[in-house]
PDB file of C-alpha atoms in Angstrom:
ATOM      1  CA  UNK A   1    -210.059-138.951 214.220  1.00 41.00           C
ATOM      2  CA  UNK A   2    -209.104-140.313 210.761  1.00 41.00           C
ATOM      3  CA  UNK A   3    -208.955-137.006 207.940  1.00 38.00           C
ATOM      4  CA  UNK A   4    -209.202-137.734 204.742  1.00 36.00           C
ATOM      5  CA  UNK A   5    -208.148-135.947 201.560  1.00 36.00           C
ATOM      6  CA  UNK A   6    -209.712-136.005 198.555  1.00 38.00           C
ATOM      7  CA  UNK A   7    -208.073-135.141 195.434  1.00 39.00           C
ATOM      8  CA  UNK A   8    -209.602-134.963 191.734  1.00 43.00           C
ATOM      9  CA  UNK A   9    -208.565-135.880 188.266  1.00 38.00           C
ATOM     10  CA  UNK A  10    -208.660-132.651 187.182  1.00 45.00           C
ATOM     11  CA  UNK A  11    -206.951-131.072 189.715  1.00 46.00           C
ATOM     12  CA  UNK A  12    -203.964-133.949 189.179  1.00 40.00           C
ATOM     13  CA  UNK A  13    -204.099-132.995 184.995  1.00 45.00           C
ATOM     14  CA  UNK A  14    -203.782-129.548 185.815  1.00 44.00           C
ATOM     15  CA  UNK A  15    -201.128-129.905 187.718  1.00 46.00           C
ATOM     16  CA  UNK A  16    -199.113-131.958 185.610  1.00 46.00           C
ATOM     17  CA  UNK A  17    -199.867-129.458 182.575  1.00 48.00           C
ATOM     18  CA  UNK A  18    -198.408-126.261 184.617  1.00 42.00           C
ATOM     19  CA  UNK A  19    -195.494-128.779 185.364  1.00 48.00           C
ATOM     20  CA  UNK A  20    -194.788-129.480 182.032  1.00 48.00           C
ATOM     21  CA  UNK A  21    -195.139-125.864 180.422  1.00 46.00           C
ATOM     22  CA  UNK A  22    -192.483-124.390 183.251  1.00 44.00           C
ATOM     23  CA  UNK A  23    -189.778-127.114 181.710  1.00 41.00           C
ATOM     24  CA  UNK A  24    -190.367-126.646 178.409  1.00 47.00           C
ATOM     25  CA  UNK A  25    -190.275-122.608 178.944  1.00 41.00           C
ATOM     26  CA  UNK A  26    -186.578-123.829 180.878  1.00 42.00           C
ATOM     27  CA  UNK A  27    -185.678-125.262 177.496  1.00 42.00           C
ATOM     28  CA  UNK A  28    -186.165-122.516 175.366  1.00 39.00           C
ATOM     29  CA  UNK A  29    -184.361-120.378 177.457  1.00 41.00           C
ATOM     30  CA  UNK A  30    -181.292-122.672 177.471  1.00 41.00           C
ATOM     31  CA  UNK A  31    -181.259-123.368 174.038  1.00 40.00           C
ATOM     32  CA  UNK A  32    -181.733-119.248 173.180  1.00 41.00           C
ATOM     33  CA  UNK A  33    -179.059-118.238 175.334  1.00 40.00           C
ATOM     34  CA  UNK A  34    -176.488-120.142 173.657  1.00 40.00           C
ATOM     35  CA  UNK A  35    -176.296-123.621 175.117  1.00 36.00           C
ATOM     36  CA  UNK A  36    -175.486-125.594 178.194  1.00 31.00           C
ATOM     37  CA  UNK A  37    -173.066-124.030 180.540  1.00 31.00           C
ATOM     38  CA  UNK A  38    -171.305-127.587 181.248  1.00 28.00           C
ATOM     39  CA  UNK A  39    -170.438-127.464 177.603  1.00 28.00           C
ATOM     40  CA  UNK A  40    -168.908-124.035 178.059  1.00 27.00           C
ATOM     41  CA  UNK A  41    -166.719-124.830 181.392  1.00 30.00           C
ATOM     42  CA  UNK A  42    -165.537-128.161 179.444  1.00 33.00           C
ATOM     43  CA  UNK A  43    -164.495-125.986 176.677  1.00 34.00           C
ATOM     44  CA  UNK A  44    -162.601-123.220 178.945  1.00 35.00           C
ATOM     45  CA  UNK A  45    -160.935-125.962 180.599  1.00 36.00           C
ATOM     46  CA  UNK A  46    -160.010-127.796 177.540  1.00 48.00           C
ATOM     47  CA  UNK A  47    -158.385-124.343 176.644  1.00 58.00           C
ATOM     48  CA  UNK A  48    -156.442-123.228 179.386  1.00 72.00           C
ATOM     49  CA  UNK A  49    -154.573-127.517 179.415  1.00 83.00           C
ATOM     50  CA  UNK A  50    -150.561-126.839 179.390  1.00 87.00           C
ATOM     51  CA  UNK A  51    -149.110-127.480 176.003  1.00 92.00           C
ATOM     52  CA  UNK A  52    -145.864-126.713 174.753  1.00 93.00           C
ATOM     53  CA  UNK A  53    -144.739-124.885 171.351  1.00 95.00           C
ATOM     54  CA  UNK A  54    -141.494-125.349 169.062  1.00 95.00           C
ATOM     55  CA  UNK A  55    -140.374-123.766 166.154  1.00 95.00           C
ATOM     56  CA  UNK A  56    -137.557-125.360 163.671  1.00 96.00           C
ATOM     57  CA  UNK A  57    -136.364-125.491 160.378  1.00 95.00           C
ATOM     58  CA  UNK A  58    -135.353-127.825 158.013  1.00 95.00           C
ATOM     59  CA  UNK A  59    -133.431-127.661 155.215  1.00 93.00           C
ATOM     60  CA  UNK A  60    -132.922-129.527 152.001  1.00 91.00           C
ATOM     61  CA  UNK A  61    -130.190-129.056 148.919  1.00 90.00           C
ATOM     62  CA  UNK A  62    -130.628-129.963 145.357  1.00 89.00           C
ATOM     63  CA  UNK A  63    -129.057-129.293 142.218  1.00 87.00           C
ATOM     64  CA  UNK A  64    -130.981-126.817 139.807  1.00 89.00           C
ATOM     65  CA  UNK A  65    -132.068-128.849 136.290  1.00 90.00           C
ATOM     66  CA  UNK A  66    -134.054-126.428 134.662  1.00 92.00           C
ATOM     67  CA  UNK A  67    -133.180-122.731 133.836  1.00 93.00           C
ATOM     68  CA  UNK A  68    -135.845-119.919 132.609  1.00 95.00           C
ATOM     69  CA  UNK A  69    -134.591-116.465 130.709  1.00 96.00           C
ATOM     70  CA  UNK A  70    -136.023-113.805 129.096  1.00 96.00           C
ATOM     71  CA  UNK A  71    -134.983-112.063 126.243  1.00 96.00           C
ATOM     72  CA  UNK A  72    -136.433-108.650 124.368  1.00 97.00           C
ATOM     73  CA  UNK A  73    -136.475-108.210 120.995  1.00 97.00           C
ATOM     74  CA  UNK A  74    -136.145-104.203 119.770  1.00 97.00           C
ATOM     75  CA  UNK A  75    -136.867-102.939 116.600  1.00 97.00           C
ATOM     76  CA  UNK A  76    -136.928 -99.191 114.812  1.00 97.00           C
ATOM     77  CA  UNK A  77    -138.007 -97.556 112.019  1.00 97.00           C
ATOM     78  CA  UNK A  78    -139.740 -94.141 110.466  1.00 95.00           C
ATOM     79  CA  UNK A  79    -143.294 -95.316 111.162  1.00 95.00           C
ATOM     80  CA  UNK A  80    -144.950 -97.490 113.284  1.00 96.00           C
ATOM     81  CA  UNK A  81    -145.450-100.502 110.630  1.00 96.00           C
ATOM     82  CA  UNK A  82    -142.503-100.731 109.375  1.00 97.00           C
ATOM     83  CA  UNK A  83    -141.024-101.025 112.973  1.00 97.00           C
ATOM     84  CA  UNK A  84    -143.624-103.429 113.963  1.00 97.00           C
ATOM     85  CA  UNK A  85    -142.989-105.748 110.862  1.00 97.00           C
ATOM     86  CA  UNK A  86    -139.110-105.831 111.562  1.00 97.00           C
ATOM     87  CA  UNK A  87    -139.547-107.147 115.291  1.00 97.00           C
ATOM     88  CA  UNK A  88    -142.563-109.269 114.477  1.00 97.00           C
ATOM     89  CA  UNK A  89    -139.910-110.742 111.896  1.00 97.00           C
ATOM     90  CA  UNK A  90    -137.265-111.187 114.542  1.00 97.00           C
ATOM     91  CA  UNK A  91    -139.633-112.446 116.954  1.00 97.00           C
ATOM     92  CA  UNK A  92    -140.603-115.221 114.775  1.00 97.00           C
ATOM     93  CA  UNK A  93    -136.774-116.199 113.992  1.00 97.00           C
ATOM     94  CA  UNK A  94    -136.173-116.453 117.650  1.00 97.00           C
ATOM     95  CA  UNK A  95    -139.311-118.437 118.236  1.00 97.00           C
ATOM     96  CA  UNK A  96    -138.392-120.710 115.482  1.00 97.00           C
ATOM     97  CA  UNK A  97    -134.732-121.117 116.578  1.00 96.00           C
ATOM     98  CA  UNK A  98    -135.938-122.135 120.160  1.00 97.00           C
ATOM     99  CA  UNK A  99    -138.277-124.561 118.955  1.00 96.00           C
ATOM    100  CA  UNK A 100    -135.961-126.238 117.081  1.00 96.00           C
ATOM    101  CA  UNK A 101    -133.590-126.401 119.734  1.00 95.00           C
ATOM    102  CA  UNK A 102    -136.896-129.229 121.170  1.00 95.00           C
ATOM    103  CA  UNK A 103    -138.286-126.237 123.836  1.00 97.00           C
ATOM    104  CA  UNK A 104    -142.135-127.084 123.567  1.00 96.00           C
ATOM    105  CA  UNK A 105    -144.874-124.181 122.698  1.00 95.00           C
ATOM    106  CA  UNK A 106    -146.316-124.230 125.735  1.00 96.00           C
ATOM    107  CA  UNK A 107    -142.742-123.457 127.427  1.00 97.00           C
ATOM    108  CA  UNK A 108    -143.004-120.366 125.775  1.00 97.00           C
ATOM    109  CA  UNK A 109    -144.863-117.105 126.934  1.00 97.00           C
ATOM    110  CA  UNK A 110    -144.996-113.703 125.364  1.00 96.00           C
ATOM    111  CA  UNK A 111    -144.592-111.344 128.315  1.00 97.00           C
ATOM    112  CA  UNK A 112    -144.692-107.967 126.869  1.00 96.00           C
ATOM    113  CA  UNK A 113    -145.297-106.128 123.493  1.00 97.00           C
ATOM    114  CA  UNK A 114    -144.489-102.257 123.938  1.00 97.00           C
ATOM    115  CA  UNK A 115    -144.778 -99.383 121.004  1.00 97.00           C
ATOM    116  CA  UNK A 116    -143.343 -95.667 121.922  1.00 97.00           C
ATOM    117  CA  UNK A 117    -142.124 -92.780 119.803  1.00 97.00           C
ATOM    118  CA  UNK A 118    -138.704 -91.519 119.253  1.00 96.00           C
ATOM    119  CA  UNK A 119    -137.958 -88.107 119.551  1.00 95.00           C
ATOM    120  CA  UNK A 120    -135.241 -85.602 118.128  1.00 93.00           C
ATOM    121  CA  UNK A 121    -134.670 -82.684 120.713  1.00 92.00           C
ATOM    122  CA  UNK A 122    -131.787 -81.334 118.966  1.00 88.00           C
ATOM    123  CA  UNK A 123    -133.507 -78.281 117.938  1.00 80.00           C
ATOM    124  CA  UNK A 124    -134.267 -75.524 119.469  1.00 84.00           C
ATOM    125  CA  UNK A 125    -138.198 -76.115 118.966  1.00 85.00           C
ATOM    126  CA  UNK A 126    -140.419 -78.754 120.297  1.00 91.00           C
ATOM    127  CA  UNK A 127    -139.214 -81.858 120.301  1.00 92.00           C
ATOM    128  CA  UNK A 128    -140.142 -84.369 116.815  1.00 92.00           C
ATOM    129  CA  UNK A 129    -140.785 -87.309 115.984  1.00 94.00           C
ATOM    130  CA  UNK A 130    -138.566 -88.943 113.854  1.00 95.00           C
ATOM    131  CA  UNK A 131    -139.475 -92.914 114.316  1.00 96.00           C
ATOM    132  CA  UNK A 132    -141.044 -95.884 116.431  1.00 97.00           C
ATOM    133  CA  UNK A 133    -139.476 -98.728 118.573  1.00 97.00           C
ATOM    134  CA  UNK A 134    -141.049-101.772 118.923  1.00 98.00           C
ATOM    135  CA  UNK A 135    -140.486-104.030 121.714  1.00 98.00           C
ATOM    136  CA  UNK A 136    -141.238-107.690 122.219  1.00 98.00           C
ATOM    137  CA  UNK A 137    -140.655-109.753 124.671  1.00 97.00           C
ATOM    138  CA  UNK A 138    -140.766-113.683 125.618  1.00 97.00           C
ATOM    139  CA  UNK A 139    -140.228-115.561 128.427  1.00 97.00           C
ATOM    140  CA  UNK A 140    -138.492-119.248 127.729  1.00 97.00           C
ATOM    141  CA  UNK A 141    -138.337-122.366 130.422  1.00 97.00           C
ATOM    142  CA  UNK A 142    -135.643-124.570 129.258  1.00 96.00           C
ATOM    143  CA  UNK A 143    -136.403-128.087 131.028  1.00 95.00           C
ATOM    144  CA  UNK A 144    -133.204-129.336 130.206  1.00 93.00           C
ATOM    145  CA  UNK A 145    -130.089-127.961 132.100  1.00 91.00           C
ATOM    146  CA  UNK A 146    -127.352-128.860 129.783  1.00 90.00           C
ATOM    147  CA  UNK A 147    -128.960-127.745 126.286  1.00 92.00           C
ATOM    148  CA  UNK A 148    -129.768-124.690 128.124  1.00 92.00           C
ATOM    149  CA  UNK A 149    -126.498-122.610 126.756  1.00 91.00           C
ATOM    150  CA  UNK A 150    -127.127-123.769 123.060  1.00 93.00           C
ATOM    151  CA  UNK A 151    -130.614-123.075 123.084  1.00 95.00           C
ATOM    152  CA  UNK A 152    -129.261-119.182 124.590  1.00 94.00           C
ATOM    153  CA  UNK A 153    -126.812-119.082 121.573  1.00 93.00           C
ATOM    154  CA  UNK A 154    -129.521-120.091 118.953  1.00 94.00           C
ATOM    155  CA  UNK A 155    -132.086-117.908 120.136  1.00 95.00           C
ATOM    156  CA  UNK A 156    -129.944-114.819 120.222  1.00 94.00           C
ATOM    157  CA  UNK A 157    -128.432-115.777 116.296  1.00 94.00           C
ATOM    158  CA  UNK A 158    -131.809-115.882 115.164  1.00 95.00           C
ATOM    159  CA  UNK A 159    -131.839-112.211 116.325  1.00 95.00           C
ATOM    160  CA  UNK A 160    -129.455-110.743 115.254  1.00 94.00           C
ATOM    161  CA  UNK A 161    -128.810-107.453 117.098  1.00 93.00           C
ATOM    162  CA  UNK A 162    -132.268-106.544 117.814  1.00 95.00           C
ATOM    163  CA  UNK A 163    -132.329-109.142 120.757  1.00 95.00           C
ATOM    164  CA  UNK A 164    -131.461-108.110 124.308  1.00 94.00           C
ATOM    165  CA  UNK A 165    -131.118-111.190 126.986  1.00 93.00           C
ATOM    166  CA  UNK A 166    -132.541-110.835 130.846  1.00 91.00           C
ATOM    167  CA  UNK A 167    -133.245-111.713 134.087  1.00 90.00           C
ATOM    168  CA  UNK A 168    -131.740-115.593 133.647  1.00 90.00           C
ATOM    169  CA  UNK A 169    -133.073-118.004 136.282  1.00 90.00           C
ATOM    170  CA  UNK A 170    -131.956-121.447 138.006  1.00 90.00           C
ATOM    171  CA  UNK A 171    -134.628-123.618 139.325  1.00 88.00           C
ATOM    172  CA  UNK A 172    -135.235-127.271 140.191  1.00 90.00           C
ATOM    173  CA  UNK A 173    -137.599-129.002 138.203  1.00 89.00           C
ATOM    174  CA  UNK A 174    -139.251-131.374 141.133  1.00 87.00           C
ATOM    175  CA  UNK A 175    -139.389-128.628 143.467  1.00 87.00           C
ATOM    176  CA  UNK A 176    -141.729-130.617 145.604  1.00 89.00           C
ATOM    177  CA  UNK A 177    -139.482-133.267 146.614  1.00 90.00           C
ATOM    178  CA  UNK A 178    -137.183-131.069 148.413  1.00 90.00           C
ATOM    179  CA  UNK A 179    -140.012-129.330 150.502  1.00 91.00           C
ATOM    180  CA  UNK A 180    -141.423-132.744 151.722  1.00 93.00           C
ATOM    181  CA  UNK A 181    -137.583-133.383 152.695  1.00 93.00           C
ATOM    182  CA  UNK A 182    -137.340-129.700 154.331  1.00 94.00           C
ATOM    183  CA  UNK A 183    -140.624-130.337 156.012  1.00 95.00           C
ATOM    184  CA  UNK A 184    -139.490-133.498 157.432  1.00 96.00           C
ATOM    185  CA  UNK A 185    -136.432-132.252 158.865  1.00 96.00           C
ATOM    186  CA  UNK A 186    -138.065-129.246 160.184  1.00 96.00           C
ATOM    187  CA  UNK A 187    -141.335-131.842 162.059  1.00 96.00           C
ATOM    188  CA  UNK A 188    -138.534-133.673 163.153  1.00 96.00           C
ATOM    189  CA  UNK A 189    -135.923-131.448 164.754  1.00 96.00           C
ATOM    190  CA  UNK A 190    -139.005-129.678 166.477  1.00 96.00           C
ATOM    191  CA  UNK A 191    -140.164-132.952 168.348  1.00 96.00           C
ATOM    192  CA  UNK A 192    -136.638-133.640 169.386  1.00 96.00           C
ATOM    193  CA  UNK A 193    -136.896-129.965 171.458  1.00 96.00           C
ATOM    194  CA  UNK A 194    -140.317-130.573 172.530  1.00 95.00           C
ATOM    195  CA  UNK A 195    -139.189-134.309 174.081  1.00 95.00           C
ATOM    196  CA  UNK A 196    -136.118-132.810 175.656  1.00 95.00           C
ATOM    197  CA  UNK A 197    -138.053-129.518 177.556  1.00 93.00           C
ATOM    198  CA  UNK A 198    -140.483-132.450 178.607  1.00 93.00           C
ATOM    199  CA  UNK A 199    -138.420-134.512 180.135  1.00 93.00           C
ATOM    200  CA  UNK A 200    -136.566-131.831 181.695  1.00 94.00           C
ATOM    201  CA  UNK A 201    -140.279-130.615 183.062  1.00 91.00           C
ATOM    202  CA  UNK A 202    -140.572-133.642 183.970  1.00 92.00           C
ATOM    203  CA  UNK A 203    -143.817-134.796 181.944  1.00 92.00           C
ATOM    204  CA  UNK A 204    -144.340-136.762 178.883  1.00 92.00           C
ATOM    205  CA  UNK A 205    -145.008-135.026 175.758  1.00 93.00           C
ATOM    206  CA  UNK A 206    -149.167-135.666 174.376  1.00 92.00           C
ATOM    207  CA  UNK A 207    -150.341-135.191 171.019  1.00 93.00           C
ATOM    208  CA  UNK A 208    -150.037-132.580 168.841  1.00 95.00           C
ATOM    209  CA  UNK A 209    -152.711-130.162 168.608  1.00 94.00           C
ATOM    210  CA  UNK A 210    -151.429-127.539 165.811  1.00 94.00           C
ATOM    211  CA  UNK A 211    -148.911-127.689 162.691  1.00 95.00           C
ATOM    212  CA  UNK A 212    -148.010-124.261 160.837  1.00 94.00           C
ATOM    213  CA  UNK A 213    -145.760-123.616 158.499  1.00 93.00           C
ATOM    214  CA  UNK A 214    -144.223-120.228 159.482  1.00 87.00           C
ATOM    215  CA  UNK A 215    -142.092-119.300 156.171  1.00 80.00           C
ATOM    216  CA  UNK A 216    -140.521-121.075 153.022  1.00 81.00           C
ATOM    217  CA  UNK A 217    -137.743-119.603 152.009  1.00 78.00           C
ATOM    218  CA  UNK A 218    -135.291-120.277 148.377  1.00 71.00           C
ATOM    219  CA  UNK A 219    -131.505-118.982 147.476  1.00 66.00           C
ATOM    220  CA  UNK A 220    -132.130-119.809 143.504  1.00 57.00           C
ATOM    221  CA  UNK A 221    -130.207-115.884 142.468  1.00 50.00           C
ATOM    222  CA  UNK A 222    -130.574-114.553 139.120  1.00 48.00           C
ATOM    223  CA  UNK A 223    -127.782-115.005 136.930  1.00 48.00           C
ATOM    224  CA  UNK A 224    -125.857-112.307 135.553  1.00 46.00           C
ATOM    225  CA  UNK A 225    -125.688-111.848 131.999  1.00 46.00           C
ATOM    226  CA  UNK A 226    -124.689-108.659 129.507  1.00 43.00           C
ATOM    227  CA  UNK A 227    -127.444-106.452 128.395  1.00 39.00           C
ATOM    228  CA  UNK A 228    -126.664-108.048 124.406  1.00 41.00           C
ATOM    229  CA  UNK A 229    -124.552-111.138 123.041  1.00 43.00           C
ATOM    230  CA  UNK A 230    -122.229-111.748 120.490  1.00 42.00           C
ATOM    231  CA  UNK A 231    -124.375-113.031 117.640  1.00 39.00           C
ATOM    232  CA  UNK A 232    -122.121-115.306 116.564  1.00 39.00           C
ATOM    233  CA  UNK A 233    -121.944-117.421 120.000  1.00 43.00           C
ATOM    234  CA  UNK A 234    -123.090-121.088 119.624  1.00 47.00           C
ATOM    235  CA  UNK A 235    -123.297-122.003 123.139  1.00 59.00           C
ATOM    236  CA  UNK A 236    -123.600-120.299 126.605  1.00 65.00           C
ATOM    237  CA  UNK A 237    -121.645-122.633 129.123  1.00 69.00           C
ATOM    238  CA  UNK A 238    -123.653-122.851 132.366  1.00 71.00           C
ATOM    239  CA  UNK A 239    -122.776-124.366 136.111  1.00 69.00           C
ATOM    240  CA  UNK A 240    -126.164-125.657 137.847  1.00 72.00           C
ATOM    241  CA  UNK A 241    -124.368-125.137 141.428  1.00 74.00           C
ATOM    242  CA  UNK A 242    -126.499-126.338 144.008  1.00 78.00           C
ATOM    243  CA  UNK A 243    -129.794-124.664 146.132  1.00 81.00           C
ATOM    244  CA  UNK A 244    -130.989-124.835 149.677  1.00 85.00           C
ATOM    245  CA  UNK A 245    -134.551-125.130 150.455  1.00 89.00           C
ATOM    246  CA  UNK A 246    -135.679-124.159 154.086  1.00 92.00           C
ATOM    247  CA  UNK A 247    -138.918-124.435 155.658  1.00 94.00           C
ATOM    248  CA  UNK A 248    -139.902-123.474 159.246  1.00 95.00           C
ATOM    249  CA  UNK A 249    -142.243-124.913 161.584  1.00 96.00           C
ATOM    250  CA  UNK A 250    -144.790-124.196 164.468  1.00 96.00           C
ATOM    251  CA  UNK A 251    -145.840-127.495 166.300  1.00 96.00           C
ATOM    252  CA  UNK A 252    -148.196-127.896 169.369  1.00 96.00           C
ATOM    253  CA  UNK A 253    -148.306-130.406 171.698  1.00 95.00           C
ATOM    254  CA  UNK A 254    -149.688-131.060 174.526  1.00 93.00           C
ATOM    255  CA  UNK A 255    -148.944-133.094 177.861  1.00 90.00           C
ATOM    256  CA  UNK A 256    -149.961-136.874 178.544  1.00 86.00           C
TER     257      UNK A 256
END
């Protein structure tokens, strides 16, 4: 005997409804808990691929054509205007001298401007005041290497011996240049290692997946110079040398 089975429309829409509510209620919960899992396990894998790491450093020399000082001008007298006056007079001889020497305003910075008492503790009291010194001081980039020494002299004849001379500095003008040469050396000797522990692993080496640079590093020294200077010097005679740039170098890579 033949059965039959009879189903209805509504029974089919029904159906289909409850279907479709269970995978959307499945998609919610995916996206909520924070994604696919395949994505994830690619991701972990991608992670854990070998890759190798080398560190180098390359180095660059150049020859210092610029040279930055500073210099302090000192001033005292029995009250504070009259000691202010005298170095704000100095100051402006010294800023006058350097600018006709060609050093451009904006090559020129005032650094500091200082005001104390002095005191006499010779008695047997507390200690008095008996005047104020007022210092002043500039900071000057000469862009210029070899007019560097006669714009020194000028600037410390212009004043007088209320001027005190510091902290001179050589540095190279296009200081650029020599990192993207350092750099270069430093990309360059690290792929040479990286090839040569490949090979000798017996793999090829991939693309690389991280650059750092670890540290830059400069031997531009102060120079040396006495606390004052002859005012009567015309020109300071000064050797450039030569200075070494180095920077150093993480590189990734991984295998082909």
């Amino acid at each position: 005997m033949r059965s039959t089975v009879t189903v209805s429309v509504r029974s089919l829409a029904f159906t289909a409804a409850v279907a479709i509510a269970i995978v959307s209620a499945y998609a919610v919960g995916s996206a909520q808990s924070g994604g696919s899992p395949a994505f994830a396990a690619e991701g972990s894998a991608s992670s854990n691929a070998p890759s190798i790491v080398m560190t180098a450093t390359g180095e660059a020399t150049g020859v210092p054509d610029q040279l930055v000082f500073s210099l302090t001008v000192s001033t005292s007298a029995s009250d504070v205007s009259a000691a202010l006056n005298s170095a704000n007079t100095a100051t402006r001889n010294v800023l006058g001298a350097v600018s006709g020497q060609g050093v451009a305003r904006k090559d020129v910075q005032t650094t500091g401007l200082s005001i104390n008492p002095i005191y006499d503790y010779s008695g047997n009291g507390p200690a008095v005041i008996t005047g104020y010194r007022v210092s002043e001081s500039l900071s000057v980039l000469v862009r210029s290497l070899p007019d560097a020494g006669s714009v020194i002299g000028t600037a410390v004849k212009a004043g007088g011996n209320a001027v005190r001379l510091h902290d001179l500095r050589l540095q190279i003008g296009d200081e650029d240049a020599l990192l993207r040469q350092a750099r270069d050396e430093a990309f360059a000797e690290a792929k040479a290692k990286a090839e040569q522990y490949a090979a000798a692993s017996g793999r090829d080496l991939g693309e690389v997946t991280s650059v750092r640079e670890v540290h830059t590093s400069h031997n531009l020294d102060r120079l040396a110079m006495p606390a004052s200077l002859d005012a009567a010097m015309s020109q300071v005679p000064i050797r450039a040398g030569s200075a070494d740039l180095k920077v150093t170098v993480s590189v990734v890579w991984s295998f082909a």
